[in-house]
Amino acid sequence: MRVLGVDPGLTRCGLGVVDGTGGRGVRFVAVDVVRTSSEAVLTDRLLAIGDAVERWIATHRPDVVAVERVFSQQNVRTVMGTAQAGGVVALIAARAGLPVAFHTPSEVKAAVTGAGRADKRQVTAMVTRLLGLTEPPRPADAADALALAVCHCWRGPMLERMASAQARSAELARRHRARLAAAAKGPGR
Amino acid sequence: MRVLGVDPGLTRCGLGVVDGTGGRGVRFVAVDVVRTSSEAVLTDRLLAIGDAVERWIATHRPDVVAVERVFSQQNVRTVMGTAQAGGVVALIAARAGLPVAFHTPSEVKAAVTGAGRADKRQVTAMVTRLLGLTEPPRPADAADALALAVCHCWRGPMLERMASAQARSAELARRHRARLAAAAKGPGR
């Protein structure tokens, strides 16, 4: 399974591609950071991010796109830009026919370092080790994008099993309700 | 000038089209609200909003898309959904080759009612009157989208004049700096 991880942001948007090779196996494919100037108008920044994600999907042909779920604890101005960029990333991926998964920063940190409150330095160090890189990916947004992709390689299969179990349980509940409704109507009506 | 006003939101996204007929003249063209279920996954909601905006652009052929600028004073969860939807709307419009303008809620209220702190009821009443509608657009998101479009009909030309004046002043400053730099180098070098 090939995962494109995206750490959305207007100023720096991290892009990282990782192959999940089964079990805990992960292999580095590519990493980069798209930058847009804070002096550019918002729409041009969103266009640049959308174009970059589209190009990466075309080049690396991921099976799924993992996006950082925006979190409300940061500065509100930053959160809004991140959310706008994240919406664009999800749209571009979905329009390319790819499933989109969201992981929170603490899910990503917990997956790669074992601790949900790990700092950026620890995340970068673990990503460098897990992917056998000769030097740490810079800036932190690049490391975060790779961490997201690694996180999805590990959490994705579990999330899919949970989603199909939930769908099965919802279907059983629906059938149960339908039987109850049929019984309540009675045979005569 | 035909304006598509969009009041972005995941649950309800207002779409309103208005023609600016010169001066303060405005004419109603169309209004609707796209709804997506809060039970649907985020990506499907963004796709539905993106598709609707694309359809409205194809159908109504606006010259410009006016989007409500997300404001940080609301509930943070709502703001994030609104920002994600707003990012998608701006991207779709820009990819269709249209200019995108943002107006804050208070700019819109001030434009249509004369008061930046007008309530939803007042905005709806003024939009109904300005556009000569036989009944008030419902829900409020529909009225807000039309108010945005009206606001852009009135503010747009002024914003364009300001932008070109700014560009001209930046160009003059650039030439001035270039002359100073040339003078500092002196004729001999």
mmCIF file of N, CA and C in Angstrom, chain B residues 68-186:
data_model
loop_
_atom_site.group_PDB
_atom_site.id
_atom_site.type_symbol
_atom_site.label_atom_id
_atom_site.label_comp_id
_atom_site.label_asym_id
_atom_site.label_seq_id
_atom_site.Cartn_x
_atom_site.Cartn_y
_atom_site.Cartn_z
ATOM 1 N N GLU B 68 -17.644 34.323 1.677
ATOM 2 C CA GLU B 68 -17.568 34.914 3.010
ATOM 3 C C GLU B 68 -16.219 34.560 3.624
ATOM 4 N N ARG B 69 -15.522 35.578 4.111
ATOM 5 C CA ARG B 69 -14.248 35.366 4.768
ATOM 6 C C ARG B 69 -14.523 34.782 6.148
ATOM 7 N N VAL B 70 -13.917 33.643 6.409
ATOM 8 C CA VAL B 70 -14.178 32.953 7.671
ATOM 9 C C VAL B 70 -13.712 33.827 8.821
ATOM 10 N N PHE B 71 -14.519 33.834 9.865
ATOM 11 C CA PHE B 71 -14.182 34.685 10.983
ATOM 12 C C PHE B 71 -13.909 33.861 12.220
ATOM 13 N N SER B 72 -12.973 34.344 13.006
ATOM 14 C CA SER B 72 -12.449 33.528 14.097
ATOM 15 C C SER B 72 -13.284 33.618 15.367
ATOM 16 N N GLN B 73 -14.339 34.442 15.327
ATOM 17 C CA GLN B 73 -15.059 34.645 16.592
ATOM 18 C C GLN B 73 -16.053 33.537 16.934
ATOM 19 N N GLN B 74 -16.385 32.740 15.900
ATOM 20 C CA GLN B 74 -17.379 31.694 16.147
ATOM 21 C C GLN B 74 -16.747 30.511 16.871
ATOM 22 N N ASN B 75 -17.573 29.501 17.080
ATOM 23 C CA ASN B 75 -17.154 28.213 17.621
ATOM 24 C C ASN B 75 -16.038 27.602 16.751
ATOM 25 N N VAL B 76 -14.980 27.118 17.380
ATOM 26 C CA VAL B 76 -13.813 26.669 16.608
ATOM 27 C C VAL B 76 -14.117 25.475 15.699
ATOM 28 N N ARG B 77 -14.940 24.538 16.168
ATOM 29 C CA ARG B 77 -15.298 23.381 15.332
ATOM 30 C C ARG B 77 -16.014 23.841 14.073
ATOM 31 N N THR B 78 -16.963 24.765 14.245
ATOM 32 C CA THR B 78 -17.712 25.279 13.101
ATOM 33 C C THR B 78 -16.776 26.018 12.153
ATOM 34 N N VAL B 79 -15.873 26.818 12.737
ATOM 35 C CA VAL B 79 -14.942 27.593 11.923
ATOM 36 C C VAL B 79 -14.109 26.671 11.039
ATOM 37 N N MET B 80 -13.673 25.539 11.594
ATOM 38 C CA MET B 80 -12.824 24.650 10.800
ATOM 39 C C MET B 80 -13.589 24.075 9.619
ATOM 40 N N GLY B 81 -14.833 23.634 9.847
ATOM 41 C CA GLY B 81 -15.655 23.121 8.747
ATOM 42 C C GLY B 81 -15.891 24.203 7.709
ATOM 43 N N THR B 82 -16.182 25.408 8.177
ATOM 44 C CA THR B 82 -16.438 26.529 7.277
ATOM 45 C C THR B 82 -15.189 26.844 6.456
ATOM 46 N N ALA B 83 -14.027 26.805 7.111
ATOM 47 C CA ALA B 83 -12.770 27.092 6.418
ATOM 48 C C ALA B 83 -12.468 26.015 5.378
ATOM 49 N N GLN B 84 -12.711 24.737 5.735
ATOM 50 C CA GLN B 84 -12.470 23.660 4.759
ATOM 51 C C GLN B 84 -13.370 23.849 3.544
ATOM 52 N N ALA B 85 -14.653 24.130 3.796
ATOM 53 C CA ALA B 85 -15.600 24.355 2.694
ATOM 54 C C ALA B 85 -15.200 25.598 1.895
ATOM 55 N N GLY B 86 -14.790 26.662 2.585
ATOM 56 C CA GLY B 86 -14.397 27.898 1.908
ATOM 57 C C GLY B 86 -13.178 27.684 1.020
ATOM 58 N N GLY B 87 -12.221 26.884 1.485
ATOM 59 C CA GLY B 87 -11.041 26.568 0.681
ATOM 60 C C GLY B 87 -11.440 25.857 -0.607
ATOM 61 N N VAL B 88 -12.369 24.924 -0.480
ATOM 62 C CA VAL B 88 -12.844 24.166 -1.642
ATOM 63 C C VAL B 88 -13.559 25.092 -2.633
ATOM 64 N N VAL B 89 -14.394 25.985 -2.126
ATOM 65 C CA VAL B 89 -15.133 26.910 -2.995
ATOM 66 C C VAL B 89 -14.152 27.812 -3.763
ATOM 67 N N ALA B 90 -13.154 28.356 -3.047
ATOM 68 C CA ALA B 90 -12.185 29.241 -3.696
ATOM 69 C C ALA B 90 -11.398 28.481 -4.761
ATOM 70 N N LEU B 91 -11.008 27.237 -4.442
ATOM 71 C CA LEU B 91 -10.247 26.444 -5.416
ATOM 72 C C LEU B 91 -11.049 26.174 -6.679
ATOM 73 N N ILE B 92 -12.300 25.747 -6.510
ATOM 74 C CA ILE B 92 -13.146 25.419 -7.666
ATOM 75 C C ILE B 92 -13.340 26.667 -8.544
ATOM 76 N N ALA B 93 -13.584 27.809 -7.898
ATOM 77 C CA ALA B 93 -13.786 29.047 -8.657
ATOM 78 C C ALA B 93 -12.512 29.419 -9.410
ATOM 79 N N ALA B 94 -11.358 29.335 -8.710
ATOM 80 C CA ALA B 94 -10.091 29.725 -9.338
ATOM 81 C C ALA B 94 -9.754 28.779 -10.486
ATOM 82 N N ARG B 95 -10.047 27.477 -10.302
ATOM 83 C CA ARG B 95 -9.769 26.520 -11.373
ATOM 84 C C ARG B 95 -10.681 26.747 -12.575
ATOM 85 N N ALA B 96 -11.831 27.386 -12.321
ATOM 86 C CA ALA B 96 -12.727 27.733 -13.438
ATOM 87 C C ALA B 96 -12.302 29.062 -14.072
ATOM 88 N N GLY B 97 -11.176 29.615 -13.590
ATOM 89 C CA GLY B 97 -10.638 30.832 -14.188
ATOM 90 C C GLY B 97 -11.298 32.108 -13.679
ATOM 91 N N LEU B 98 -12.052 31.999 -12.589
ATOM 92 C CA LEU B 98 -12.761 33.180 -12.086
ATOM 93 C C LEU B 98 -12.002 33.847 -10.947
ATOM 94 N N PRO B 99 -12.077 35.194 -10.875
ATOM 95 C CA PRO B 99 -11.518 35.871 -9.698
ATOM 96 C C PRO B 99 -12.373 35.550 -8.472
ATOM 97 N N VAL B 100 -11.705 35.473 -7.326
ATOM 98 C CA VAL B 100 -12.404 35.178 -6.074
ATOM 99 C C VAL B 100 -12.183 36.351 -5.124
ATOM 100 N N ALA B 101 -13.257 36.863 -4.563
ATOM 101 C CA ALA B 101 -13.145 37.973 -3.615
ATOM 102 C C ALA B 101 -13.701 37.517 -2.277
ATOM 103 N N PHE B 102 -13.062 37.964 -1.200
ATOM 104 C CA PHE B 102 -13.558 37.615 0.128
ATOM 105 C C PHE B 102 -14.102 38.864 0.812
ATOM 106 N N HIS B 103 -15.226 38.723 1.479
ATOM 107 C CA HIS B 103 -15.777 39.813 2.278
ATOM 108 C C HIS B 103 -16.112 39.261 3.657
ATOM 109 N N THR B 104 -15.836 40.040 4.694
ATOM 110 C CA THR B 104 -16.171 39.579 6.043
ATOM 111 C C THR B 104 -17.672 39.762 6.284
ATOM 112 N N PRO B 105 -18.207 39.005 7.247
ATOM 113 C CA PRO B 105 -19.631 39.164 7.577
ATOM 114 C C PRO B 105 -19.987 40.618 7.884
ATOM 115 N N SER B 106 -19.104 41.353 8.587
ATOM 116 C CA SER B 106 -19.507 42.730 8.920
ATOM 117 C C SER B 106 -19.443 43.644 7.696
ATOM 118 N N GLU B 107 -18.544 43.366 6.753
ATOM 119 C CA GLU B 107 -18.540 44.141 5.502
ATOM 120 C C GLU B 107 -19.849 43.915 4.737
ATOM 121 N N VAL B 108 -20.303 42.661 4.739
ATOM 122 C CA VAL B 108 -21.539 42.334 4.024
ATOM 123 C C VAL B 108 -22.733 43.017 4.693
ATOM 124 N N LYS B 109 -22.788 42.900 6.023
ATOM 125 C CA LYS B 109 -23.895 43.519 6.758
ATOM 126 C C LYS B 109 -23.899 45.030 6.563
ATOM 127 N N ALA B 110 -22.698 45.636 6.669
ATOM 128 C CA ALA B 110 -22.607 47.093 6.510
ATOM 129 C C ALA B 110 -23.056 47.490 5.108
ATOM 130 N N ALA B 111 -22.656 46.695 4.096
ATOM 131 C CA ALA B 111 -23.019 47.050 2.718
ATOM 132 C C ALA B 111 -24.527 47.012 2.518
ATOM 133 N N VAL B 112 -25.178 45.946 2.976
ATOM 134 C CA VAL B 112 -26.609 45.822 2.640
ATOM 135 C C VAL B 112 -27.546 46.494 3.631
ATOM 136 N N THR B 113 -27.132 46.631 4.892
ATOM 137 C CA THR B 113 -28.060 47.252 5.855
ATOM 138 C C THR B 113 -27.562 48.598 6.364
ATOM 139 N N GLY B 114 -26.268 48.895 6.100
ATOM 140 C CA GLY B 114 -25.705 50.134 6.626
ATOM 141 C C GLY B 114 -25.136 49.978 8.027
ATOM 142 N N ALA B 115 -25.292 48.759 8.621
ATOM 143 C CA ALA B 115 -24.794 48.538 9.984
ATOM 144 C C ALA B 115 -24.042 47.207 10.053
ATOM 145 N N GLY B 116 -22.762 47.280 10.465
ATOM 146 C CA GLY B 116 -21.928 46.072 10.520
ATOM 147 C C GLY B 116 -22.389 45.050 11.538
ATOM 148 N N ARG B 117 -23.277 45.485 12.468
ATOM 149 C CA ARG B 117 -23.730 44.552 13.492
ATOM 150 C C ARG B 117 -25.191 44.148 13.313
ATOM 151 N N ALA B 118 -25.703 44.345 12.112
ATOM 152 C CA ALA B 118 -27.106 43.983 11.849
ATOM 153 C C ALA B 118 -27.321 42.498 12.123
ATOM 154 N N ASP B 119 -28.522 42.102 12.534
ATOM 155 C CA ASP B 119 -28.773 40.673 12.769
ATOM 156 C C ASP B 119 -29.286 40.009 11.490
ATOM 157 N N LYS B 120 -29.447 38.685 11.566
ATOM 158 C CA LYS B 120 -29.815 37.918 10.366
ATOM 159 C C LYS B 120 -31.156 38.367 9.795
ATOM 160 N N ARG B 121 -32.071 38.718 10.699
ATOM 161 C CA ARG B 121 -33.400 39.129 10.277
ATOM 162 C C ARG B 121 -33.314 40.400 9.421
ATOM 163 N N GLN B 122 -32.487 41.358 9.883
ATOM 164 C CA GLN B 122 -32.341 42.619 9.145
ATOM 165 C C GLN B 122 -31.698 42.386 7.780
ATOM 166 N N VAL B 123 -30.670 41.495 7.742
ATOM 167 C CA VAL B 123 -30.002 41.196 6.468
ATOM 168 C C VAL B 123 -31.014 40.595 5.501
ATOM 169 N N THR B 124 -31.792 39.607 5.991
ATOM 170 C CA THR B 124 -32.794 38.969 5.131
ATOM 171 C C THR B 124 -33.808 39.992 4.622
ATOM 172 N N ALA B 125 -34.256 40.870 5.496
ATOM 173 C CA ALA B 125 -35.262 41.872 5.094
ATOM 174 C C ALA B 125 -34.702 42.802 4.017
ATOM 175 N N MET B 126 -33.436 43.243 4.197
ATOM 176 C CA MET B 126 -32.864 44.164 3.219
ATOM 177 C C MET B 126 -32.615 43.481 1.882
ATOM 178 N N VAL B 127 -32.146 42.231 1.930
ATOM 179 C CA VAL B 127 -31.900 41.495 0.685
ATOM 180 C C VAL B 127 -33.216 41.317 -0.077
ATOM 181 N N THR B 128 -34.260 40.990 0.661
ATOM 182 C CA THR B 128 -35.581 40.797 0.051
ATOM 183 C C THR B 128 -36.024 42.086 -0.660
ATOM 184 N N ARG B 129 -35.817 43.222 0.025
ATOM 185 C CA ARG B 129 -36.236 44.501 -0.536
ATOM 186 C C ARG B 129 -35.359 44.918 -1.715
ATOM 187 N N LEU B 130 -34.005 44.820 -1.500
ATOM 188 C CA LEU B 130 -33.076 45.266 -2.550
ATOM 189 C C LEU B 130 -33.288 44.508 -3.854
ATOM 190 N N LEU B 131 -33.592 43.194 -3.727
ATOM 191 C CA LEU B 131 -33.712 42.368 -4.927
ATOM 192 C C LEU B 131 -35.172 42.257 -5.389
ATOM 193 N N GLY B 132 -36.079 42.943 -4.669
ATOM 194 C CA GLY B 132 -37.491 42.928 -5.056
ATOM 195 C C GLY B 132 -38.084 41.526 -5.056
ATOM 196 N N LEU B 133 -37.722 40.727 -4.051
ATOM 197 C CA LEU B 133 -38.238 39.352 -3.999
ATOM 198 C C LEU B 133 -39.644 39.354 -3.391
ATOM 199 N N THR B 134 -40.468 38.409 -3.836
ATOM 200 C CA THR B 134 -41.835 38.366 -3.305
ATOM 201 C C THR B 134 -41.869 37.758 -1.902
ATOM 202 N N GLU B 135 -40.866 36.912 -1.588
ATOM 203 C CA GLU B 135 -40.773 36.448 -0.196
ATOM 204 C C GLU B 135 -39.313 36.309 0.222
ATOM 205 N N PRO B 136 -39.071 36.379 1.545
ATOM 206 C CA PRO B 136 -37.683 36.343 2.027
ATOM 207 C C PRO B 136 -37.015 35.010 1.709
ATOM 208 N N PRO B 137 -35.752 35.045 1.237
ATOM 209 C CA PRO B 137 -35.040 33.784 0.984
ATOM 210 C C PRO B 137 -34.815 33.047 2.302
ATOM 211 N N ARG B 138 -35.062 31.755 2.338
ATOM 212 C CA ARG B 138 -34.849 30.936 3.528
ATOM 213 C C ARG B 138 -33.974 29.763 3.158
ATOM 214 N N PRO B 139 -33.149 29.165 4.018
ATOM 215 C CA PRO B 139 -32.833 29.670 5.348
ATOM 216 C C PRO B 139 -31.901 30.889 5.293
ATOM 217 N N ALA B 140 -31.375 31.321 6.437
ATOM 218 C CA ALA B 140 -30.534 32.514 6.501
ATOM 219 C C ALA B 140 -29.316 32.401 5.577
ATOM 220 N N ASP B 141 -28.806 31.153 5.375
ATOM 221 C CA ASP B 141 -27.621 30.960 4.532
ATOM 222 C C ASP B 141 -27.899 31.382 3.089
ATOM 223 N N ALA B 142 -29.155 31.194 2.636
ATOM 224 C CA ALA B 142 -29.535 31.610 1.290
ATOM 225 C C ALA B 142 -29.505 33.142 1.207
ATOM 226 N N ALA B 143 -30.099 33.788 2.206
ATOM 227 C CA ALA B 143 -30.106 35.257 2.246
ATOM 228 C C ALA B 143 -28.674 35.784 2.348
ATOM 229 N N ASP B 144 -27.831 35.111 3.145
ATOM 230 C CA ASP B 144 -26.441 35.550 3.301
ATOM 231 C C ASP B 144 -25.677 35.467 1.981
ATOM 232 N N ALA B 145 -25.924 34.421 1.210
ATOM 233 C CA ALA B 145 -25.230 34.272 -0.072
ATOM 234 C C ALA B 145 -25.624 35.403 -1.019
ATOM 235 N N LEU B 146 -26.923 35.749 -1.025
ATOM 236 C CA LEU B 146 -27.379 36.863 -1.867
ATOM 237 C C LEU B 146 -26.802 38.185 -1.359
ATOM 238 N N ALA B 147 -26.743 38.343 -0.035
ATOM 239 C CA ALA B 147 -26.179 39.572 0.544
ATOM 240 C C ALA B 147 -24.709 39.720 0.140
ATOM 241 N N LEU B 148 -23.970 38.612 0.149
ATOM 242 C CA LEU B 148 -22.574 38.617 -0.282
ATOM 243 C C LEU B 148 -22.449 39.070 -1.731
ATOM 244 N N ALA B 149 -23.325 38.541 -2.573
ATOM 245 C CA ALA B 149 -23.275 38.891 -3.993
ATOM 246 C C ALA B 149 -23.592 40.378 -4.180
ATOM 247 N N VAL B 150 -24.608 40.875 -3.472
ATOM 248 C CA VAL B 150 -24.960 42.301 -3.548
ATOM 249 C C VAL B 150 -23.783 43.149 -3.057
ATOM 250 N N CYS B 151 -23.226 42.729 -1.908
ATOM 251 C CA CYS B 151 -22.073 43.426 -1.342
ATOM 252 C C CYS B 151 -20.956 43.512 -2.374
ATOM 253 N N HIS B 152 -20.706 42.408 -3.086
ATOM 254 C CA HIS B 152 -19.614 42.449 -4.061
ATOM 255 C C HIS B 152 -19.943 43.371 -5.234
ATOM 256 N N CYS B 153 -21.197 43.396 -5.662
ATOM 257 C CA CYS B 153 -21.583 44.305 -6.751
ATOM 258 C C CYS B 153 -21.219 45.745 -6.379
ATOM 259 N N TRP B 154 -21.358 46.076 -5.109
ATOM 260 C CA TRP B 154 -21.113 47.448 -4.672
ATOM 261 C C TRP B 154 -19.664 47.696 -4.268
ATOM 262 N N ARG B 155 -19.042 46.718 -3.590
ATOM 263 C CA ARG B 155 -17.667 46.918 -3.123
ATOM 264 C C ARG B 155 -16.636 46.567 -4.190
ATOM 265 N N GLY B 156 -16.988 45.637 -5.088
ATOM 266 C CA GLY B 156 -16.030 45.092 -6.047
ATOM 267 C C GLY B 156 -15.312 46.168 -6.843
ATOM 268 N N PRO B 157 -16.069 47.089 -7.494
ATOM 269 C CA PRO B 157 -15.406 48.121 -8.316
ATOM 270 C C PRO B 157 -14.448 48.970 -7.473
ATOM 271 N N MET B 158 -14.874 49.295 -6.228
ATOM 272 C CA MET B 158 -14.016 50.093 -5.330
ATOM 273 C C MET B 158 -12.740 49.304 -4.982
ATOM 274 N N LEU B 159 -12.898 48.001 -4.695
ATOM 275 C CA LEU B 159 -11.729 47.186 -4.348
ATOM 276 C C LEU B 159 -10.761 47.104 -5.519
ATOM 277 N N GLU B 160 -11.323 47.006 -6.732
ATOM 278 C CA GLU B 160 -10.455 46.942 -7.918
ATOM 279 C C GLU B 160 -9.666 48.239 -8.102
ATOM 280 N N ARG B 161 -10.352 49.365 -7.870
ATOM 281 C CA ARG B 161 -9.653 50.650 -7.982
ATOM 282 C C ARG B 161 -8.538 50.736 -6.939
ATOM 283 N N MET B 162 -8.855 50.248 -5.701
ATOM 284 C CA MET B 162 -7.834 50.282 -4.655
ATOM 285 C C MET B 162 -6.653 49.392 -5.013
ATOM 286 N N ALA B 163 -6.953 48.209 -5.548
ATOM 287 C CA ALA B 163 -5.877 47.274 -5.892
ATOM 288 C C ALA B 163 -4.995 47.844 -6.986
ATOM 289 N N SER B 164 -5.614 48.514 -7.988
ATOM 290 C CA SER B 164 -4.759 49.030 -9.062
ATOM 291 C C SER B 164 -3.968 50.250 -8.583
ATOM 292 N N ALA B 165 -4.563 51.041 -7.666
ATOM 293 C CA ALA B 165 -3.817 52.176 -7.093
ATOM 294 C C ALA B 165 -2.624 51.647 -6.283
ATOM 295 N N GLN B 166 -2.852 50.563 -5.545
ATOM 296 C CA GLN B 166 -1.767 49.971 -4.753
ATOM 297 C C GLN B 166 -0.664 49.443 -5.657
ATOM 298 N N ALA B 167 -1.070 48.778 -6.736
ATOM 299 C CA ALA B 167 -0.089 48.218 -7.658
ATOM 300 C C ALA B 167 0.735 49.346 -8.274
ATOM 301 N N ARG B 168 0.033 50.474 -8.615
ATOM 302 C CA ARG B 168 0.725 51.607 -9.228
ATOM 303 C C ARG B 168 1.725 52.203 -8.233
ATOM 304 N N SER B 169 1.282 52.316 -6.962
ATOM 305 C CA SER B 169 2.177 52.926 -5.973
ATOM 306 C C SER B 169 3.380 52.012 -5.708
ATOM 307 N N ALA B 170 3.143 50.692 -5.711
ATOM 308 C CA ALA B 170 4.254 49.759 -5.509
ATOM 309 C C ALA B 170 5.246 49.854 -6.666
ATOM 310 N N GLU B 171 4.695 50.035 -7.883
ATOM 311 C CA GLU B 171 5.546 50.143 -9.073
ATOM 312 C C GLU B 171 6.380 51.431 -9.012
ATOM 313 N N LEU B 172 5.761 52.536 -8.586
ATOM 314 C CA LEU B 172 6.490 53.809 -8.453
ATOM 315 C C LEU B 172 7.596 53.681 -7.406
ATOM 316 N N ALA B 173 7.285 53.015 -6.288
ATOM 317 C CA ALA B 173 8.276 52.839 -5.221
ATOM 318 C C ALA B 173 9.442 51.988 -5.738
ATOM 319 N N ARG B 174 9.106 50.947 -6.523
ATOM 320 C CA ARG B 174 10.138 50.070 -7.072
ATOM 321 C C ARG B 174 11.082 50.863 -7.993
ATOM 322 N N ARG B 175 10.469 51.711 -8.872
ATOM 323 C CA ARG B 175 11.283 52.517 -9.794
ATOM 324 C C ARG B 175 12.160 53.497 -9.017
ATOM 325 N N HIS B 176 11.574 54.077 -7.947
ATOM 326 C CA HIS B 176 12.316 55.037 -7.132
ATOM 327 C C HIS B 176 13.535 54.351 -6.502
ATOM 328 N N ARG B 177 13.322 53.141 -5.950
ATOM 329 C CA ARG B 177 14.433 52.405 -5.331
ATOM 330 C C ARG B 177 15.491 52.066 -6.379
ATOM 331 N N ALA B 178 15.022 51.701 -7.572
ATOM 332 C CA ALA B 178 15.956 51.333 -8.639
ATOM 333 C C ALA B 178 16.829 52.541 -9.021
ATOM 334 N N ARG B 179 16.183 53.752 -9.085
ATOM 335 C CA ARG B 179 16.934 54.969 -9.418
ATOM 336 C C ARG B 179 17.957 55.281 -8.327
ATOM 337 N N LEU B 180 17.514 55.124 -7.043
ATOM 338 C CA LEU B 180 18.431 55.380 -5.925
ATOM 339 C C LEU B 180 19.629 54.437 -5.994
ATOM 340 N N ALA B 181 19.347 53.165 -6.285
ATOM 341 C CA ALA B 181 20.419 52.160 -6.332
ATOM 342 C C ALA B 181 21.388 52.478 -7.457
ATOM 343 N N ALA B 182 20.834 52.922 -8.609
ATOM 344 C CA ALA B 182 21.681 53.262 -9.752
ATOM 345 C C ALA B 182 22.562 54.464 -9.414
ATOM 346 N N ALA B 183 21.953 55.452 -8.694
ATOM 347 C CA ALA B 183 22.698 56.658 -8.315
ATOM 348 C C ALA B 183 23.814 56.302 -7.326
ATOM 349 N N ALA B 184 23.514 55.380 -6.394
ATOM 350 C CA ALA B 184 24.502 54.989 -5.381
ATOM 351 C C ALA B 184 25.691 54.297 -6.014
ATOM 352 N N LYS B 185 25.400 53.507 -7.053
ATOM 353 C CA LYS B 185 26.494 52.821 -7.753
ATOM 354 C C LYS B 185 27.415 53.833 -8.429
ATOM 355 N N GLY B 186 26.811 54.919 -8.874
ATOM 356 C CA GLY B 186 27.577 55.976 -9.527
ATOM 357 C C GLY B 186 27.827 55.654 -10.984
#
